[in-house]
Amino acid sequence: MDTPVSPTVACIGGGQLGRMLGLAALPLGIRMEFVDPVVGAPAGEIGPLHIGELDERGVIRPLLERATVVTYEWEGVPADIVSWIEEQRRPPVYPPAAALRASQDRLYEKTLFRQLDVGTPDFLPVDSFADLEDAVAVLGAPAVLKTRRGGYDGKGQHVLRVPADAPVAWAALGGVPLILEAFVPFDRELSVLAVRGRDGSTECWPVVENHHSEGMLRRSNAPAPGLTPELQAAAVAIATRMLDELLYVGVLAIELFDVGGRLLANEMAPRVHNSGHWTIEGAVTSQFENHVRAILGWPLGSTETRGVSTMLNCIGVMPAPADILAVPGAHLHDYGKTPRHARKLGHVTVVADDADTLHDRVDRVLAVLPADG
Amino acid sequence: MDTPVSPTVACIGGGQLGRMLGLAALPLGIRMEFVDPVVGAPAGEIGPLHIGELDERGVIRPLLERATVVTYEWEGVPADIVSWIEEQRRPPVYPPAAALRASQDRLYEKTLFRQLDVGTPDFLPVDSFADLEDAVAVLGAPAVLKTRRGGYDGKGQHVLRVPADAPVAWAALGGVPLILEAFVPFDRELSVLAVRGRDGSTECWPVVENHHSEGMLRRSNAPAPGLTPELQAAAVAIATRMLDELLYVGVLAIELFDVGGRLLANEMAPRVHNSGHWTIEGAVTSQFENHVRAILGWPLGSTETRGVSTMLNCIGVMPAPADILAVPGAHLHDYGKTPRHARKLGHVTVVADDADTLHDRVDRVLAVLPADG
């Protein structure tokens, strides 16, 4: 019998994802420490928060001394710092820098998907207005011009409804590396979350249906309504191919388009993901717990559902807790952030045994969920 | 729409119960602060820990300034400090001092049970050896001599197998107020956990079957195997009578003897309780979340089960996390305490959809759970 030593996980980034990782880690006897430039970042309530830039070696180096493993909670973490930690050889850092790099550049990301026979919308790189005109000629319109790097929550994107929109789109985004993506008339947006352990074992949660507006996730339904075994298998195949190719360790999220039952990959996030928050109450093992299990080399937990769930983001303003908690099966998650327009402040997961009950409960929550001001 | 202000809960005591209260409170947007004499007490990892005696007014007074509500996590908290906080009138403190006082003296506690028509083993107060001889003559043997105050986890008790054991028992415990309890040939030990809100609403979790050895809880099976609606109703009636009589707010635990299907009350704990730890994964709402909901005046959550559960205490030594997590449905809770003989260091809750699966999983956990050294 080996006497366990309390592991320490160093996490680059101290937002709500770090906070929820910490809440999952603490009962397992794991200490978490966080690096974030923001004093008062959400994870600071669950573990020591070291203030510094996300790639500030002077702040990160002492953490490497005491960390069992390093991880990160945002795909905006500079990939170079993750590569640098990998070069130190210990402690290990997961997910691997290669996955982070791929996720940070839409061109690399989509090229990787294609290399692994994962379908994506058609795309072309755009580095000049001439490139854009050529790309529009090939891909047609509507199409979406996106920055290759740095876009999130709908930022750094411009829709070309017709080819003549090209100059306006170029004026809005030109000057940095871009990509033009053919607009796919998808039926709905899905995501698949998967986790891979250090021993190469993998688990996938059921595919989730996501509803965005103004570029931000508003709602996830888990499992995706009407999810067939075939669709789940197709998503698992995509996720497993990505995980194995990248020798990935931890949770990976892949956003998908459902186009008449065919799945196209949109983008990936090498981290726990907003569309997986429902797993805290709605699955046997949450994405947060499985991420820490994976990076520590511990056995993965079951990703089976417990009933059916809907996750609703609280954006810009939090509801009154008592209003939410009056609804049966509703679970409130407040990230402890200062309210601000278009900011994700928390979420509510509603769980029920069946879809009809879930629907009723979600309606009750929606009735008391305030609109962003 | 009222803009919610983050509530602060001050908790007297910073042990594992405080820690788990804090873990339940944080996602609800609640800050918790703790008072405990021990530097490094378990709750210190989840909120500010103020070092001081549990009745140290100089430490507690500043907390009252910023606390929305005060609670405590141990029945050993001096009742006078709770009364003193009640006298300040704000913030409120729950559960009420009257409940704490009753629970701290076995004579008052059992008298209260009897006053409310709740059956208990027969008992008599013992303040002298002559009292003991008289009590043994009335109650017979076997019987259990207990200190009226301060006993827990099997301490402060002495079994009289025959009347002639009286001198030895007196030698062991005499000099403080005592109580002699008739030994009841019970079939099994049960407990009922209930919660009462500030509006007087109550909820009960299903009755649990408990296994003790050496005076310490080792295992809880939830619901109690063979739990009938009649037995549950009887336990709910007992709990509700106690809650209403005491104008109780928060979670109350009552330990019961099952004597041929008749319930006798053994003792109560005015706090979240070890036999309710299974509710974290095994019920829709955990005892910890419902306690904070209750004391803040928020709606209570459902106490329905999610599957069947067994909770196993980790005493003296923690298992290797990977060994536990390899078992499907097993959830590890490490309190972050320094290992020591006979010390509760953590627990494992095993959840399954049916009793057979649960049995198999529990066997697998027991096989890797190290024995106390």
XYZ file of C-alpha atoms in Angstrom:
746
model
C 0.000 0.000 0.000
C 1.502 3.326 -1.045
C 0.917 6.250 1.258
C -0.514 8.967 -0.948
C 1.136 12.365 -0.980
C -1.164 15.334 -1.631
C -0.604 16.384 -5.242
C -0.435 20.033 -6.242
C -1.829 21.183 -9.570
C -0.579 24.497 -10.925
C -3.102 26.088 -13.251
C -2.283 28.899 -15.669
C -5.374 31.057 -15.652
C -7.621 31.742 -12.682
C -11.052 32.303 -14.213
C -14.251 30.386 -13.566
C -12.893 27.279 -15.240
C -9.958 27.262 -12.838
C -12.353 27.856 -9.975
C -14.500 24.879 -10.932
C -11.398 22.732 -11.464
C -10.370 23.687 -7.943
C -13.781 22.841 -6.509
C -13.527 19.390 -8.109
C -9.907 18.896 -7.066
C -10.158 19.832 -3.392
C -12.291 16.830 -2.285
C -9.775 14.546 -4.025
C -7.050 15.870 -1.743
C -5.491 17.965 -4.483
C -4.138 21.454 -3.830
C -4.493 23.857 -6.720
C -2.601 27.088 -7.277
C -3.386 29.598 -9.993
C -1.621 32.228 -12.065
C -3.678 35.131 -13.367
C -3.001 38.791 -14.075
C -6.232 39.848 -12.381
C -6.343 40.453 -8.630
C -9.582 38.889 -7.407
C -9.851 36.386 -10.272
C -12.559 33.765 -9.539
C -10.162 30.897 -8.753
C -8.593 32.910 -5.952
C -11.394 31.833 -3.626
C -10.431 28.167 -3.990
C -6.634 28.264 -3.929
C -3.582 30.534 -3.839
C -3.689 33.033 -6.706
C -0.332 34.290 -7.970
C -0.657 37.565 -9.807
C 1.276 37.681 -13.045
C 0.987 37.503 -16.799
C 0.012 34.057 -18.035
C 3.507 33.584 -19.463
C 5.465 35.300 -16.688
C 8.306 32.893 -16.023
C 9.252 34.578 -12.770
C 5.814 33.769 -11.395
C 5.507 30.334 -12.968
C 9.006 29.026 -12.212
C 8.554 28.730 -8.427
C 5.276 26.924 -9.023
C 7.092 24.279 -11.064
C 9.154 23.494 -7.964
C 6.146 22.323 -6.004
C 3.613 21.313 -8.652
C 2.909 17.671 -9.383
C 1.514 18.684 -12.759
C 0.702 21.899 -14.619
C -2.418 22.660 -16.613
C -4.203 25.701 -18.024
C -7.795 26.789 -18.272
C -7.840 29.106 -21.282
C -6.849 28.586 -24.891
C -5.458 32.121 -24.909
C -2.515 31.054 -22.721
C 0.625 31.751 -24.802
C 1.680 28.423 -26.294
C 5.335 29.363 -25.839
C 5.049 29.194 -22.054
C 3.532 25.724 -22.288
C 6.345 24.638 -24.625
C 8.854 26.102 -22.175
C 7.339 24.112 -19.315
C 7.456 20.998 -21.501
C 11.153 21.665 -22.072
C 11.807 21.688 -18.315
C 10.699 18.029 -18.499
C 9.204 18.124 -15.029
C 6.626 18.589 -13.800
C 4.597 17.526 -16.823
C 2.155 19.987 -18.378
C -1.124 18.895 -19.921
C -2.789 19.301 -22.404
C 0.287 19.289 -24.669
C 1.519 22.525 -26.229
C 0.874 21.081 -29.687
C -2.863 20.950 -28.977
C -2.822 24.503 -27.644
C -0.928 25.750 -30.713
C -3.329 24.049 -33.083
C -6.326 25.530 -31.269
C -4.881 29.036 -31.395
C -4.749 29.285 -35.164
C -7.893 28.564 -37.133
C -5.852 27.632 -40.198
C -3.726 25.065 -38.349
C -6.756 23.809 -36.470
C -8.853 23.197 -39.564
C -5.878 21.731 -41.403
C -5.378 19.292 -38.529
C -9.057 18.316 -38.627
C -8.764 17.662 -42.364
C -5.550 15.668 -41.989
C -7.419 13.374 -39.603
C -10.354 12.977 -42.004
C -12.556 15.129 -39.808
C -14.889 17.164 -41.997
C -14.880 20.951 -41.659
C -16.485 23.813 -43.561
C -14.342 24.718 -46.569
C -11.771 27.396 -45.838
C -8.922 29.386 -47.365
C -6.209 31.524 -45.760
C -6.487 35.263 -46.379
C -3.435 37.501 -45.973
C -4.358 40.297 -48.356
C -7.404 41.853 -49.935
C -6.478 40.048 -53.146
C -6.497 36.755 -51.186
C -9.940 37.633 -49.881
C -11.303 38.333 -53.367
C -9.863 35.038 -54.602
C -11.245 33.146 -51.576
C -14.721 34.604 -52.048
C -14.579 33.611 -55.709
C -13.796 30.016 -54.703
C -15.954 29.590 -51.586
C -18.838 31.856 -52.598
C -21.058 33.730 -50.167
C -22.299 33.775 -47.522
C -18.947 33.162 -45.880
C -17.291 34.162 -42.627
C -14.016 36.056 -42.453
C -12.217 35.351 -39.207
C -8.919 36.274 -37.633
C -6.720 33.199 -37.494
C -5.746 33.991 -33.940
C -7.277 35.541 -30.869
C -10.994 35.487 -31.621
C -13.434 34.176 -29.050
C -17.060 34.680 -28.034
C -17.858 35.945 -31.524
C -15.134 38.574 -31.621
C -12.789 38.808 -34.622
C -15.416 37.627 -37.111
C -17.227 39.288 -39.967
C -19.965 37.732 -42.073
C -19.939 38.307 -45.832
C -23.559 37.905 -46.899
C -22.619 38.626 -50.511
C -19.243 38.880 -52.303
C -19.627 42.663 -52.378
C -19.243 42.691 -48.574
C -15.562 41.844 -49.008
C -14.212 45.429 -48.743
C -16.177 46.110 -45.533
C -15.019 42.821 -44.039
C -11.439 43.593 -45.020
C -11.702 47.051 -43.509
C -12.959 45.501 -40.266
C -10.378 42.746 -39.875
C -7.599 43.201 -42.451
C -3.968 43.535 -41.412
C -3.668 40.307 -39.426
C -3.672 36.716 -40.749
C -7.216 35.752 -41.634
C -9.185 32.776 -42.827
C -12.336 32.739 -44.934
C -14.736 29.952 -44.089
C -17.623 28.876 -46.272
C -20.898 29.362 -44.503
C -22.427 25.981 -43.787
C -26.210 25.855 -43.526
C -26.099 23.756 -40.367
C -29.162 22.461 -38.544
C -27.699 23.023 -35.133
C -24.509 23.503 -33.154
C -23.237 20.587 -31.103
C -20.168 19.872 -29.067
C -18.424 16.768 -27.881
C -16.270 16.688 -24.765
C -13.773 13.921 -24.309
C -10.999 13.146 -21.884
C -7.816 11.150 -22.358
C -5.727 9.767 -19.514
C -1.954 9.503 -19.326
C -2.339 5.805 -20.142
C -4.193 6.631 -23.368
C -7.614 5.574 -22.116
C -10.420 7.829 -23.304
C -13.976 8.630 -22.283
C -16.571 10.802 -24.019
C -19.591 12.514 -22.559
C -22.753 12.484 -24.660
C -22.906 15.042 -27.451
C -24.499 18.311 -26.350
C -26.644 20.783 -28.304
C -25.564 24.404 -27.938
C -27.417 27.653 -28.468
C -25.404 30.798 -29.062
C -26.426 34.382 -29.503
C -24.214 37.398 -30.086
C -21.357 34.917 -30.340
C -21.761 33.680 -26.753
C -22.983 30.340 -25.529
C -26.360 30.782 -23.870
C -27.652 27.266 -23.412
C -26.569 23.631 -23.659
C -28.960 20.681 -23.741
C -27.417 17.409 -22.613
C -27.649 14.964 -24.194
C -28.473 16.703 -27.487
C -32.171 16.073 -28.171
C -32.630 13.206 -30.601
C -29.029 12.070 -30.169
C -28.724 8.773 -32.025
C -26.103 6.117 -31.320
C -24.756 6.804 -34.818
C -24.306 10.520 -34.193
C -22.680 9.841 -30.816
C -20.358 7.277 -32.431
C -19.391 9.759 -35.143
C -18.566 12.395 -32.528
C -16.604 9.905 -30.431
C -14.636 8.903 -33.530
C -13.717 12.533 -34.217
C -12.735 13.182 -30.617
C -10.730 9.988 -30.271
C -8.812 10.653 -33.478
C -7.876 14.131 -32.254
C -6.930 12.943 -28.756
C -4.744 10.129 -30.014
C -3.068 12.197 -32.752
C -2.140 14.901 -30.249
C -1.155 12.408 -27.502
C -3.584 14.508 -25.561
C -4.053 14.366 -21.791
C -7.028 16.068 -20.137
C -10.387 17.301 -21.377
C -10.781 18.397 -25.008
C -13.871 20.127 -26.364
C -14.768 20.091 -30.059
C -17.525 22.306 -31.413
C -19.432 20.689 -34.244
C -22.029 21.586 -36.836
C -24.829 19.122 -37.410
C -25.533 19.285 -41.142
C -28.351 16.880 -41.844
C -26.863 14.331 -39.469
C -23.325 14.790 -40.787
C -20.829 16.323 -38.375
C -18.415 19.065 -39.371
C -15.824 20.292 -36.910
C -15.883 24.030 -36.240
C -13.211 24.500 -33.616
C -11.643 22.909 -30.586
C -10.717 24.073 -27.112
C -7.912 22.247 -25.294
C -9.530 22.631 -21.895
C -12.689 22.177 -19.908
C -15.494 23.937 -21.709
C -18.628 25.950 -21.018
C -20.724 23.367 -22.868
C -19.588 20.783 -20.294
C -20.679 22.597 -17.144
C -23.805 20.438 -16.980
C -21.590 17.452 -16.122
C -21.203 18.689 -12.514
C -24.708 17.486 -11.680
C -25.740 15.771 -14.905
C -22.991 13.163 -15.266
C -21.453 10.577 -12.961
C -18.106 12.360 -13.266
C -17.800 16.035 -14.142
C -15.469 17.385 -16.804
C -13.575 19.154 -14.030
C -12.967 16.038 -11.975
C -12.011 13.989 -15.022
C -9.577 16.669 -16.162
C -7.700 16.543 -12.872
C -7.893 12.753 -12.774
C -6.436 12.610 -16.294
C -3.535 14.996 -15.757
C -2.579 13.228 -12.515
C -2.568 9.838 -14.203
C -5.516 8.614 -12.155
C -8.301 6.429 -13.557
C -10.965 8.295 -15.500
C -14.488 8.366 -14.117
C -17.646 7.352 -15.906
C -19.064 9.941 -18.310
C -22.575 8.487 -18.140
C -25.423 10.912 -17.649
C -27.580 11.196 -14.553
C -30.923 12.175 -16.061
C -31.229 14.937 -18.648
C -29.803 18.410 -18.194
C -29.933 21.928 -19.517
C -27.252 24.479 -18.719
C -28.134 28.184 -18.925
C -25.429 30.820 -18.755
C -25.905 33.861 -16.528
C -24.531 36.698 -18.636
C -24.098 40.300 -17.468
C -26.275 39.975 -14.385
C -26.833 37.240 -11.825
C -30.291 36.077 -10.797
C -31.452 36.203 -7.175
C -30.307 32.840 -5.758
C -33.641 32.165 -4.042
C -35.489 32.546 -7.360
C -33.330 29.880 -8.997
C -33.237 27.519 -6.016
C -37.035 27.533 -5.799
C -37.059 25.509 -9.020
C -36.704 21.753 -8.418
C -33.539 20.303 -9.921
C -31.978 23.733 -10.529
C -28.340 24.132 -9.450
C -26.772 27.575 -9.225
C -23.118 28.319 -9.950
C -21.934 31.844 -9.173
C -18.364 32.553 -10.277
C -17.937 35.444 -7.860
C -17.296 37.951 -10.654
C -18.199 41.618 -10.806
C -21.225 42.049 -13.077
C -20.488 43.601 -16.454
C -22.351 43.609 -19.748
C -21.752 40.467 -21.833
C -19.709 38.835 -19.081
C -20.256 35.212 -18.074
C -20.964 35.493 -14.343
C -22.363 32.075 -13.591
C -24.599 29.335 -14.837
C -27.624 27.307 -13.821
C -27.862 23.608 -14.536
C -31.324 22.108 -14.456
C -31.560 18.337 -14.100
C -34.610 16.088 -14.394
C -35.416 12.456 -14.955
C -37.232 13.062 -18.225
C -37.402 15.628 -21.008
C -40.893 16.926 -20.192
C -40.045 17.648 -16.577
C -36.792 19.247 -17.686
C -38.644 21.473 -20.127
C -41.013 22.718 -17.406
C -38.196 23.380 -14.980
C -36.129 25.220 -17.585
C -39.115 27.436 -18.359
C -39.363 28.295 -14.675
C -35.679 29.175 -14.542
C -35.873 31.250 -17.718
C -38.744 33.199 -16.175
C -36.521 34.400 -13.318
C -33.218 34.687 -15.182
C -32.645 38.408 -15.723
C -31.663 39.671 -19.172
C -28.244 41.228 -19.628
C -28.601 44.992 -19.125
C -35.587 42.313 -9.826
C -33.413 42.600 -6.734
C -29.702 42.681 -7.318
C -28.305 39.942 -5.085
C -25.530 40.815 -2.685
C -23.051 38.039 -1.906
C -23.934 36.699 1.530
C -21.252 35.821 4.061
C -21.708 32.869 6.399
C -19.595 32.817 9.559
C -19.069 29.289 10.809
C -17.857 28.453 14.302
C -15.648 25.425 13.817
C -13.406 24.737 10.844
C -13.292 20.955 10.592
C -14.332 18.769 7.690
C -17.982 19.654 8.150
C -17.149 23.332 7.758
C -15.013 22.483 4.748
C -17.858 20.635 3.059
C -20.295 23.414 3.945
C -17.871 25.802 2.264
C -17.583 23.629 -0.829
C -21.377 23.633 -1.133
C -21.679 27.352 -0.409
C -19.078 28.706 -2.815
C -20.936 27.826 -6.056
C -24.020 29.551 -4.634
C -22.058 32.778 -4.407
C -21.700 32.539 -0.628
C -18.486 33.499 1.149
C -17.734 31.471 4.244
C -15.375 32.360 7.079
C -14.417 30.022 9.876
C -13.296 30.189 13.491
C -11.185 27.333 14.812
C -8.385 27.028 17.374
C -6.326 24.836 15.042
C -3.995 26.403 12.485
C -4.451 24.397 9.290
C -7.973 23.210 10.144
C -9.640 21.594 7.077
C -12.001 24.489 6.305
C -9.055 26.852 5.918
C -8.599 25.662 2.349
C -12.069 26.909 1.375
C -12.335 30.223 3.193
C -10.631 32.573 5.644
C -9.810 30.757 8.887
C -9.659 32.895 12.022
C -7.655 31.265 14.761
C -9.300 31.398 18.142
C -11.222 29.436 20.707
C -14.722 28.539 19.558
C -16.176 31.000 22.083
C -13.560 33.730 21.765
C -15.629 36.871 21.502
C -12.691 38.971 20.326
C -12.394 36.739 17.282
C -16.105 36.277 16.717
C -17.243 39.880 17.214
C -15.633 41.293 14.034
C -17.172 38.430 12.070
C -20.630 39.468 13.222
C -20.053 42.838 11.553
C -19.814 41.323 8.094
C -21.710 38.035 8.388
C -25.166 37.635 6.895
C -25.760 34.690 9.210
C -23.765 32.614 11.699
C -23.730 28.839 12.039
C -21.578 26.153 13.654
C -20.391 22.761 12.610
C -19.801 20.961 15.893
C -22.083 20.218 18.824
C -19.141 20.870 21.134
C -19.323 24.607 20.437
C -20.040 26.277 23.818
C -23.760 27.011 23.878
C -23.105 30.265 25.739
C -21.401 31.804 22.717
C -24.392 30.909 20.540
C -26.730 32.436 23.120
C -24.535 35.533 23.193
C -24.759 35.858 19.417
C -28.536 35.419 19.651
C -28.590 38.282 22.166
C -26.848 40.586 19.700
C -30.009 40.123 17.596
C -28.103 40.412 14.319
C -26.858 38.677 12.403
C -29.036 35.646 13.175
C -27.376 32.430 14.310
C -28.750 29.001 13.379
C -29.406 26.340 14.601
C -30.820 27.950 17.781
C -28.856 27.801 21.021
C -31.713 25.852 22.617
C -31.089 22.943 20.231
C -27.367 23.054 20.907
C -27.929 23.087 24.681
C -30.310 20.145 24.511
C -27.856 18.141 22.413
C -24.992 18.809 24.830
C -26.573 17.105 27.804
C -27.823 13.559 27.408
C -30.302 14.039 30.235
C -31.886 17.161 28.710
C -31.773 15.593 25.256
C -33.567 12.421 26.276
C -36.028 14.370 28.395
C -36.847 16.535 25.370
C -37.371 13.440 23.228
C -39.755 12.036 25.831
C -41.637 15.331 26.167
C -42.320 15.177 22.443
C -43.520 11.573 22.625
C -40.370 10.336 20.941
C -39.405 6.976 22.381
C -35.925 6.551 23.903
C -34.189 3.814 25.851
C -35.048 4.116 29.549
C -32.607 6.286 31.480
C -31.866 7.725 34.899
C -29.523 10.494 36.008
C -26.510 9.384 38.054
C -24.671 11.864 40.270
C -23.270 9.505 42.869
C -22.367 5.859 43.289
C -25.558 5.439 45.297
C -27.507 6.864 42.321
C -25.762 4.336 40.090
C -26.675 1.425 42.325
C -30.281 2.616 42.422
C -30.369 3.122 38.659
C -28.965 -0.349 37.980
C -31.580 -1.780 40.308
C -34.337 -0.073 38.291
C -32.994 -0.404 34.734
C -31.205 -3.747 35.114
C -28.179 -4.812 33.142
C -26.759 -4.675 30.596
C -26.844 -0.882 30.703
C -24.598 1.930 29.539
C -23.195 4.568 31.861
C -22.432 7.768 29.975
C -21.227 11.230 30.837
C -24.066 13.677 30.389
C -21.772 16.098 28.582
C -18.808 15.966 26.263
C -18.828 12.395 25.017
C -18.499 11.680 21.303
C -17.214 8.936 19.033
C -17.691 6.392 21.837
C -15.716 8.309 24.437
C -17.188 8.870 27.901
C -19.124 5.620 27.934
C -18.856 2.430 29.941
C -20.954 -0.700 29.470
C -22.230 -2.537 32.548
C -22.734 -6.109 31.406
C -23.913 -7.116 34.885
C -24.885 -5.058 37.949
C -21.571 -6.018 39.553
C -19.772 -3.906 36.930
C -21.086 -0.774 38.656
C -17.958 -0.045 40.752
C -15.659 -0.338 37.724
C -17.926 1.878 35.659
C -18.085 4.410 38.477
C -14.316 4.353 38.813
C -13.994 5.026 35.089
C -16.483 7.884 34.780
C -17.586 9.022 38.263
C -17.167 12.621 39.381
C -19.085 14.318 36.573
C -22.837 14.258 35.920
C -23.749 10.900 34.405
C -26.719 9.107 32.965
C -27.430 5.377 32.992
C -29.221 4.129 29.927
C -30.928 0.757 29.679
C -29.327 -1.337 27.001
C -31.798 -1.809 24.176
C -31.384 -4.965 22.095
C -31.732 -3.054 18.833
C -31.673 -4.658 15.410
C -29.706 -1.874 13.832
C -28.675 1.748 14.138
C -30.358 4.261 11.863
C -30.327 8.007 11.483
C -32.641 10.556 9.995
C -31.436 13.895 8.688
C -33.895 16.698 8.249
C -33.685 20.372 7.422
C -35.979 23.215 8.365
C -36.011 26.594 6.626
C -36.559 30.003 8.157
C -40.134 29.862 6.866
C -40.751 26.609 8.764
C -40.742 24.377 5.692
C -39.051 21.029 6.285
C -37.497 18.283 4.189
C -36.174 14.879 5.247
C -33.681 12.667 3.499
C -34.394 8.943 3.535
C -33.482 7.112 6.732
C -29.948 5.738 6.668
C -28.511 2.572 8.243
C -25.288 3.127 10.169
C -22.517 0.760 11.186
C -20.255 1.754 14.061
C -17.256 0.099 15.550
C -15.123 1.271 18.452
C -17.676 4.030 18.861
C -17.008 5.546 15.439
C -19.226 5.580 12.388
C -17.708 3.330 9.740
C -20.417 2.968 7.140
C -23.806 4.368 6.153
C -26.174 2.699 3.691
C -28.645 5.073 2.075
C -31.506 4.517 1.995
C -31.481 1.988 4.869
C -31.982 -1.468 3.308
C -35.601 -2.556 3.550
C -36.749 0.955 4.429
C -40.545 0.872 4.420
C -42.789 3.894 3.920
C -44.011 3.322 7.484
C -40.516 3.445 8.966
C -39.662 6.538 6.925
C -42.899 8.192 8.049
C -42.124 7.395 11.680
C -38.658 8.934 11.366
C -40.026 11.990 9.597
C -42.589 12.425 12.369
C -39.844 12.344 15.005
C -37.653 14.777 13.095
C -40.475 17.167 12.313
C -41.639 17.247 15.931
C -38.122 18.092 17.079
C -37.573 20.735 14.388
C -40.850 22.475 15.062
C -40.521 22.340 18.860
C -37.059 23.896 18.705
C -38.031 26.430 15.989
C -35.012 24.906 14.351
C -33.291 26.273 11.254
C -30.701 24.202 9.390
C -29.883 20.494 9.274
C -30.623 18.296 12.289
C -29.450 14.693 12.619
C -31.152 12.208 14.936
C -29.597 8.819 15.644
C -32.176 6.089 16.084
C -32.355 2.472 17.172
C -34.496 0.146 15.102
C -36.061 -2.232 17.623
C -38.214 -4.633 15.668
C -39.449 -1.839 13.435
C -40.048 0.553 16.339
C -37.802 3.616 16.454
C -36.130 4.832 19.628
C -34.138 8.056 19.600
C -30.563 7.742 20.812
C -29.173 11.215 20.356
C -29.274 14.244 18.128
C -26.692 16.497 16.520
C -27.710 20.078 15.672
C -25.575 20.195 12.543
C -24.702 18.435 9.328
C -23.737 14.879 10.149
C -21.334 12.161 9.083
C -24.254 9.867 8.242
C -25.398 12.449 5.673
C -22.184 12.700 3.651
C -23.672 10.374 1.023
C -26.087 13.167 0.066
C -23.323 14.995 -1.852
C -23.608 12.521 -4.721
C -26.541 10.377 -3.622
C -29.281 13.009 -3.252
C -30.579 15.818 -5.429
C -29.511 18.324 -2.764
C -26.755 17.612 -0.258
C -27.098 18.194 3.475
C -24.415 20.864 3.134
C -26.216 22.835 0.452
C -29.558 22.554 2.227
C -28.020 23.740 5.491
C -26.742 26.932 3.885
C -29.977 27.387 1.955
C -31.939 27.037 5.206
C -29.906 29.453 7.309
C -29.980 32.070 4.540
C -33.745 31.805 4.212
C -33.522 30.391 0.709
C -35.822 27.630 -0.602
C -34.853 24.128 0.432
C -33.763 21.692 -2.257
C -35.188 18.267 -2.911
C -33.948 15.513 -0.609
C -34.767 12.754 -3.098
C -32.133 10.118 -3.699
C -30.165 9.651 -6.895
C -29.693 5.885 -6.922
C -28.517 3.979 -3.854
C -25.400 4.899 -1.900
C -22.963 3.624 0.668
C -20.619 5.938 2.556
C -17.416 4.499 3.996
C -15.306 6.537 6.394
C -11.539 6.687 5.931
C -10.218 6.456 9.474
C -6.574 6.813 10.480
C -5.155 6.412 6.994
C -6.250 7.562 3.551
C -6.426 5.200 0.590
C -4.456 5.857 -2.583
C -6.820 8.021 -4.658
C -6.245 6.023 -7.845
C -7.314 2.816 -6.087
C -10.640 4.336 -5.083
C -11.265 6.173 -8.347
C -10.773 2.965 -10.324
C -14.076 1.755 -8.886
C -17.090 2.917 -10.913
C -19.401 5.195 -8.958
C -16.863 5.744 -6.156
C -16.367 9.356 -5.033
C -13.428 10.311 -2.847
C -13.494 13.040 -0.210
C -10.179 13.891 1.423
C -10.459 16.377 4.293
C -6.823 17.422 4.040
C -6.036 16.292 7.593
C -2.827 14.877 8.970
C -3.236 11.106 9.403
C -3.570 9.934 12.988
C -4.946 6.775 14.558
C -8.747 6.804 14.944
C -9.054 10.125 13.115
C -11.675 10.689 10.420
C -9.582 11.763 7.439
C -12.053 11.423 4.607
C -14.815 9.307 3.181
C -15.774 7.455 0.042
C -19.320 7.494 -1.262
C -20.235 4.743 -3.677
C -23.327 5.280 -5.812
C -25.112 2.833 -8.103
C -28.461 2.436 -9.771
C -29.326 -0.768 -7.926
C -28.402 -2.602 -4.738
C -26.524 -5.474 -6.421
C -24.253 -3.162 -8.360
C -23.721 -1.087 -5.236
C -22.759 -4.186 -3.275
C -20.133 -5.180 -5.853
C -18.673 -1.687 -5.981
C -18.540 -1.387 -2.205
C -16.675 -4.697 -2.040
C -14.134 -3.327 -4.496
C -13.672 -0.188 -2.408
C -13.375 -2.159 0.815
C -10.646 -4.250 -0.803
C -8.456 -1.152 -1.303
C -9.432 0.809 1.809
C -6.511 0.482 4.215
C -7.175 -0.470 7.825
C -6.387 2.061 10.532
C -2.823 1.432 11.728
